[in-house]
XYZ file of C-alpha atoms in Angstrom:
267
model
C 0.004 0.026 0.079
C 1.280 3.485 -0.869
C -0.475 6.507 0.824
C 0.037 9.883 -0.877
C -0.096 12.777 1.562
C 0.169 16.529 1.117
C 2.773 18.451 3.066
C 1.803 21.057 5.549
C 2.591 24.854 5.519
C 3.428 24.574 9.136
C 6.920 23.037 9.809
C 9.069 22.385 12.757
C 12.331 24.199 12.952
C 15.277 22.607 11.301
C 17.423 20.404 13.545
C 20.857 21.028 14.764
C 22.311 17.782 13.249
C 23.694 16.872 9.896
C 22.442 18.992 6.909
C 20.623 17.837 3.966
C 22.238 14.947 1.861
C 20.192 14.991 -1.432
C 21.603 11.666 -2.592
C 20.145 10.056 0.520
C 16.545 10.883 -0.399
C 14.181 8.317 -1.552
C 13.065 8.019 -5.005
C 16.400 8.807 -6.686
C 14.714 9.248 -10.061
C 13.558 12.577 -8.791
C 17.110 13.798 -7.954
C 17.717 15.988 -11.074
C 14.332 17.755 -10.645
C 14.988 18.243 -7.061
C 18.376 19.822 -7.605
C 16.904 22.157 -10.141
C 14.280 23.494 -7.760
C 16.780 23.602 -4.786
C 19.248 25.588 -6.850
C 16.717 28.191 -8.119
C 14.904 28.495 -4.853
C 18.171 29.281 -2.803
C 19.382 31.645 -5.637
C 16.125 33.512 -5.699
C 15.952 33.872 -1.876
C 19.614 34.898 -1.559
C 19.529 37.544 -4.326
C 16.215 39.480 -3.820
C 14.120 39.044 -0.576
C 11.170 41.065 -1.938
C 10.949 39.278 -5.124
C 11.190 35.959 -3.321
C 8.569 36.962 -1.057
C 6.331 37.772 -3.843
C 7.034 34.643 -5.798
C 6.434 32.395 -2.702
C 3.300 34.262 -1.729
C 4.515 35.390 1.626
C 3.107 38.055 3.709
C 5.220 40.575 5.566
C 4.818 38.447 8.766
C 6.476 35.524 6.929
C 9.631 37.404 5.679
C 11.684 35.161 7.839
C 10.867 32.074 5.654
C 12.924 33.659 2.859
C 16.175 33.479 4.967
C 15.241 30.009 5.950
C 15.272 28.905 2.289
C 18.723 30.644 1.788
C 20.139 28.191 4.419
C 18.718 25.037 2.910
C 21.854 23.423 2.064
C 23.587 23.970 5.532
C 20.719 23.919 7.880
C 20.087 20.742 9.931
C 17.814 18.207 8.752
C 15.153 16.109 10.480
C 12.935 13.201 9.235
C 10.108 14.546 7.118
C 7.597 13.097 9.528
C 8.923 15.412 12.135
C 9.316 18.382 9.913
C 5.640 18.520 8.881
C 3.429 19.798 11.832
C 0.114 20.755 10.251
C -3.376 19.496 11.155
C -3.172 16.298 9.270
C 0.232 15.341 10.934
C -0.855 16.291 14.303
C -3.799 13.839 13.984
C -1.567 11.177 12.413
C 0.986 11.740 15.307
C 3.743 9.536 13.986
C 5.863 9.902 17.009
C 3.324 8.040 19.272
C 2.888 4.995 16.996
C 4.258 1.650 18.258
C 7.319 0.191 16.597
C 5.390 -1.944 14.108
C 3.151 0.926 13.117
C 6.125 3.212 12.528
C 7.709 0.566 10.275
C 4.507 0.426 8.238
C 4.499 4.197 8.056
C 8.027 4.302 6.860
C 7.072 1.770 3.943
C 3.675 3.221 3.006
C 3.678 6.978 3.521
C 4.885 9.356 0.660
C 4.739 13.170 1.150
C 4.391 15.387 -1.882
C 6.322 18.764 -1.942
C 6.968 21.541 -4.195
C 10.605 21.436 -3.348
C 11.469 17.825 -3.076
C 8.847 16.323 -5.284
C 7.983 13.404 -3.054
C 9.792 12.016 0.065
C 9.359 9.220 2.666
C 8.472 10.276 6.234
C 12.042 8.947 7.265
C 13.964 11.155 4.655
C 15.835 13.836 6.461
C 15.100 17.344 5.077
C 15.470 20.843 6.382
C 12.418 23.202 7.046
C 11.518 25.083 4.103
C 8.963 27.237 2.416
C 7.902 26.398 -1.150
C 4.343 25.011 -2.008
C 3.519 23.229 -5.287
C 1.441 26.331 -6.185
C 4.607 28.296 -6.697
C 5.751 29.564 -10.273
C 9.570 30.018 -10.124
C 10.798 32.699 -12.572
C 13.210 30.018 -14.311
C 11.385 26.659 -13.834
C 7.948 28.034 -14.127
C 4.932 26.237 -12.265
C 6.227 23.667 -9.962
C 3.171 21.378 -10.679
C 4.244 21.217 -14.343
C 7.999 20.962 -13.580
C 7.371 17.701 -11.565
C 4.994 15.885 -13.917
C 7.552 14.062 -16.239
C 9.780 12.833 -13.369
C 6.868 11.718 -11.321
C 5.305 9.915 -14.476
C 8.510 8.018 -14.694
C 9.200 7.246 -10.971
C 5.799 6.939 -9.186
C 4.364 3.863 -10.877
C 7.196 1.758 -9.717
C 6.924 3.231 -6.214
C 3.245 2.224 -6.292
C 3.918 -1.372 -6.900
C 1.182 -3.759 -7.259
C -0.884 -2.722 -4.360
C -3.476 -0.110 -3.288
C -2.632 3.557 -3.861
C -4.429 5.756 -1.395
C -4.492 9.300 -2.382
C -5.031 11.944 0.169
C -3.398 14.881 -1.529
C -5.006 18.306 -2.016
C -5.604 19.354 -5.608
C -2.362 21.285 -6.079
C -0.320 18.237 -5.194
C -2.470 15.941 -7.027
C -1.622 17.869 -10.224
C 1.916 16.803 -9.976
C 1.159 13.113 -10.505
C -2.245 11.574 -11.679
C -2.257 7.807 -11.690
C -3.080 6.257 -15.022
C -4.329 3.108 -16.465
C -3.950 0.079 -14.286
C -2.411 1.982 -11.409
C -5.477 4.474 -11.498
C -7.890 1.562 -11.145
C -6.338 0.455 -7.810
C -6.178 4.095 -6.540
C -8.601 5.532 -4.138
C -9.017 9.241 -3.637
C -10.632 10.236 -0.342
C -12.696 13.301 0.466
C -14.131 14.029 4.018
C -17.626 15.414 4.216
C -19.538 16.871 7.107
C -22.636 14.656 7.182
C -25.439 17.398 7.892
C -24.145 19.664 5.005
C -22.157 17.136 2.615
C -19.553 19.825 2.489
C -15.784 19.615 2.940
C -14.598 21.493 5.863
C -10.813 22.098 5.616
C -9.672 21.646 9.259
C -11.496 18.516 10.042
C -11.054 17.247 6.496
C -7.381 17.242 7.248
C -7.648 15.961 10.759
C -9.961 13.042 9.664
C -7.465 12.005 6.863
C -4.650 12.002 9.584
C -6.831 9.726 11.694
C -7.562 7.470 8.816
C -3.879 6.959 8.104
C -3.102 6.376 11.780
C -5.901 3.695 11.928
C -4.586 1.899 9.019
C -0.983 1.972 10.297
C -2.001 0.858 13.889
C -4.292 -2.007 12.512
C -1.817 -3.403 10.268
C -4.382 -4.132 7.608
C -2.993 -3.899 4.126
C -6.049 -3.589 1.668
C -5.211 -5.084 -1.836
C -7.386 -2.577 -3.663
C -10.089 0.089 -3.155
C -12.872 -2.300 -2.542
C -10.933 -3.796 0.278
C -10.065 -0.419 1.619
C -13.780 0.290 1.874
C -14.320 -2.661 3.969
C -11.297 -2.093 6.102
C -12.295 1.568 6.729
C -15.838 0.347 7.730
C -14.284 -2.294 10.025
C -12.246 0.440 11.669
C -15.403 2.442 12.369
C -15.576 4.975 9.549
C -18.805 5.561 7.478
C -17.624 5.295 3.920
C -19.578 5.807 0.667
C -18.374 4.906 -2.985
C -18.846 7.948 -5.066
C -17.299 6.315 -8.143
C -15.146 3.359 -9.099
C -12.449 2.908 -11.593
C -14.011 0.042 -13.331
C -17.284 1.743 -14.377
C -19.496 -0.380 -12.276
C -21.507 0.924 -9.340
C -20.195 4.498 -9.735
C -19.650 7.497 -11.942
C -16.118 7.084 -13.087
C -14.885 5.188 -16.154
C -12.272 2.572 -16.650
C -8.622 3.625 -15.986
C -9.845 6.177 -13.256
C -9.353 6.063 -9.482
C -12.109 5.139 -7.089
C -13.673 8.203 -5.389
C -14.530 7.619 -1.734
C -16.449 9.819 0.657
C -15.878 9.384 4.443
C -18.841 10.969 6.458
C -18.248 12.604 9.764
C -20.918 13.985 12.020
C -18.878 16.154 14.273
C -16.336 18.857 13.205
C -13.241 18.485 15.324
């Protein structure tokens, strides 16, 4: 099972230990594309703080994020699972998982990033600021920059099992599963039952709890249908909005399953 996660804008401070070693990151097929983004981002932030702030979409109060990017090559690094600190990651709470669940998370979780493309939660990275929605002056829109590399690397990373896609739309644009991989991919949205609407905060929190439940249980669904049953067994209310095979849903062949998880309380 491969679980695709968005990053979080909130990040822990970089550690005091060894700095980034790009060659140590997972998915080495992304190395060239990573280096291109890293080089331009560091150069941009070092050369012109105001332009960098504009390109990165940062408010005056976040001016310090530009200086953080300047130090990306020398700042201490931490496992990505410790760097990301947003709502989803607070609910997932990797640090409190038992040893077996942590091993499953290390194998299964892949975090998408405007700067790194995608990393495992055990990959050591520095704190940074660069969302997938950024358009760098030289490389252009990062979502487009990553597509070719992702298309070459991600199908192999997906293996033969379930792909659980919990990414937000900006990060989903960097890689869209196709063909047979798409048909064993399940995209999930979380709806507030009374309104049938997505509420951002609890959408993220519920996705974090779903991942935690799967890691703790040790269940490894072989495909989307098995995922539906597994989530129901774990206490979630799940509806199939569309299936990749064209039966029982609205999507056609070669497309992901679309699942709705219904939650009564917003928390």
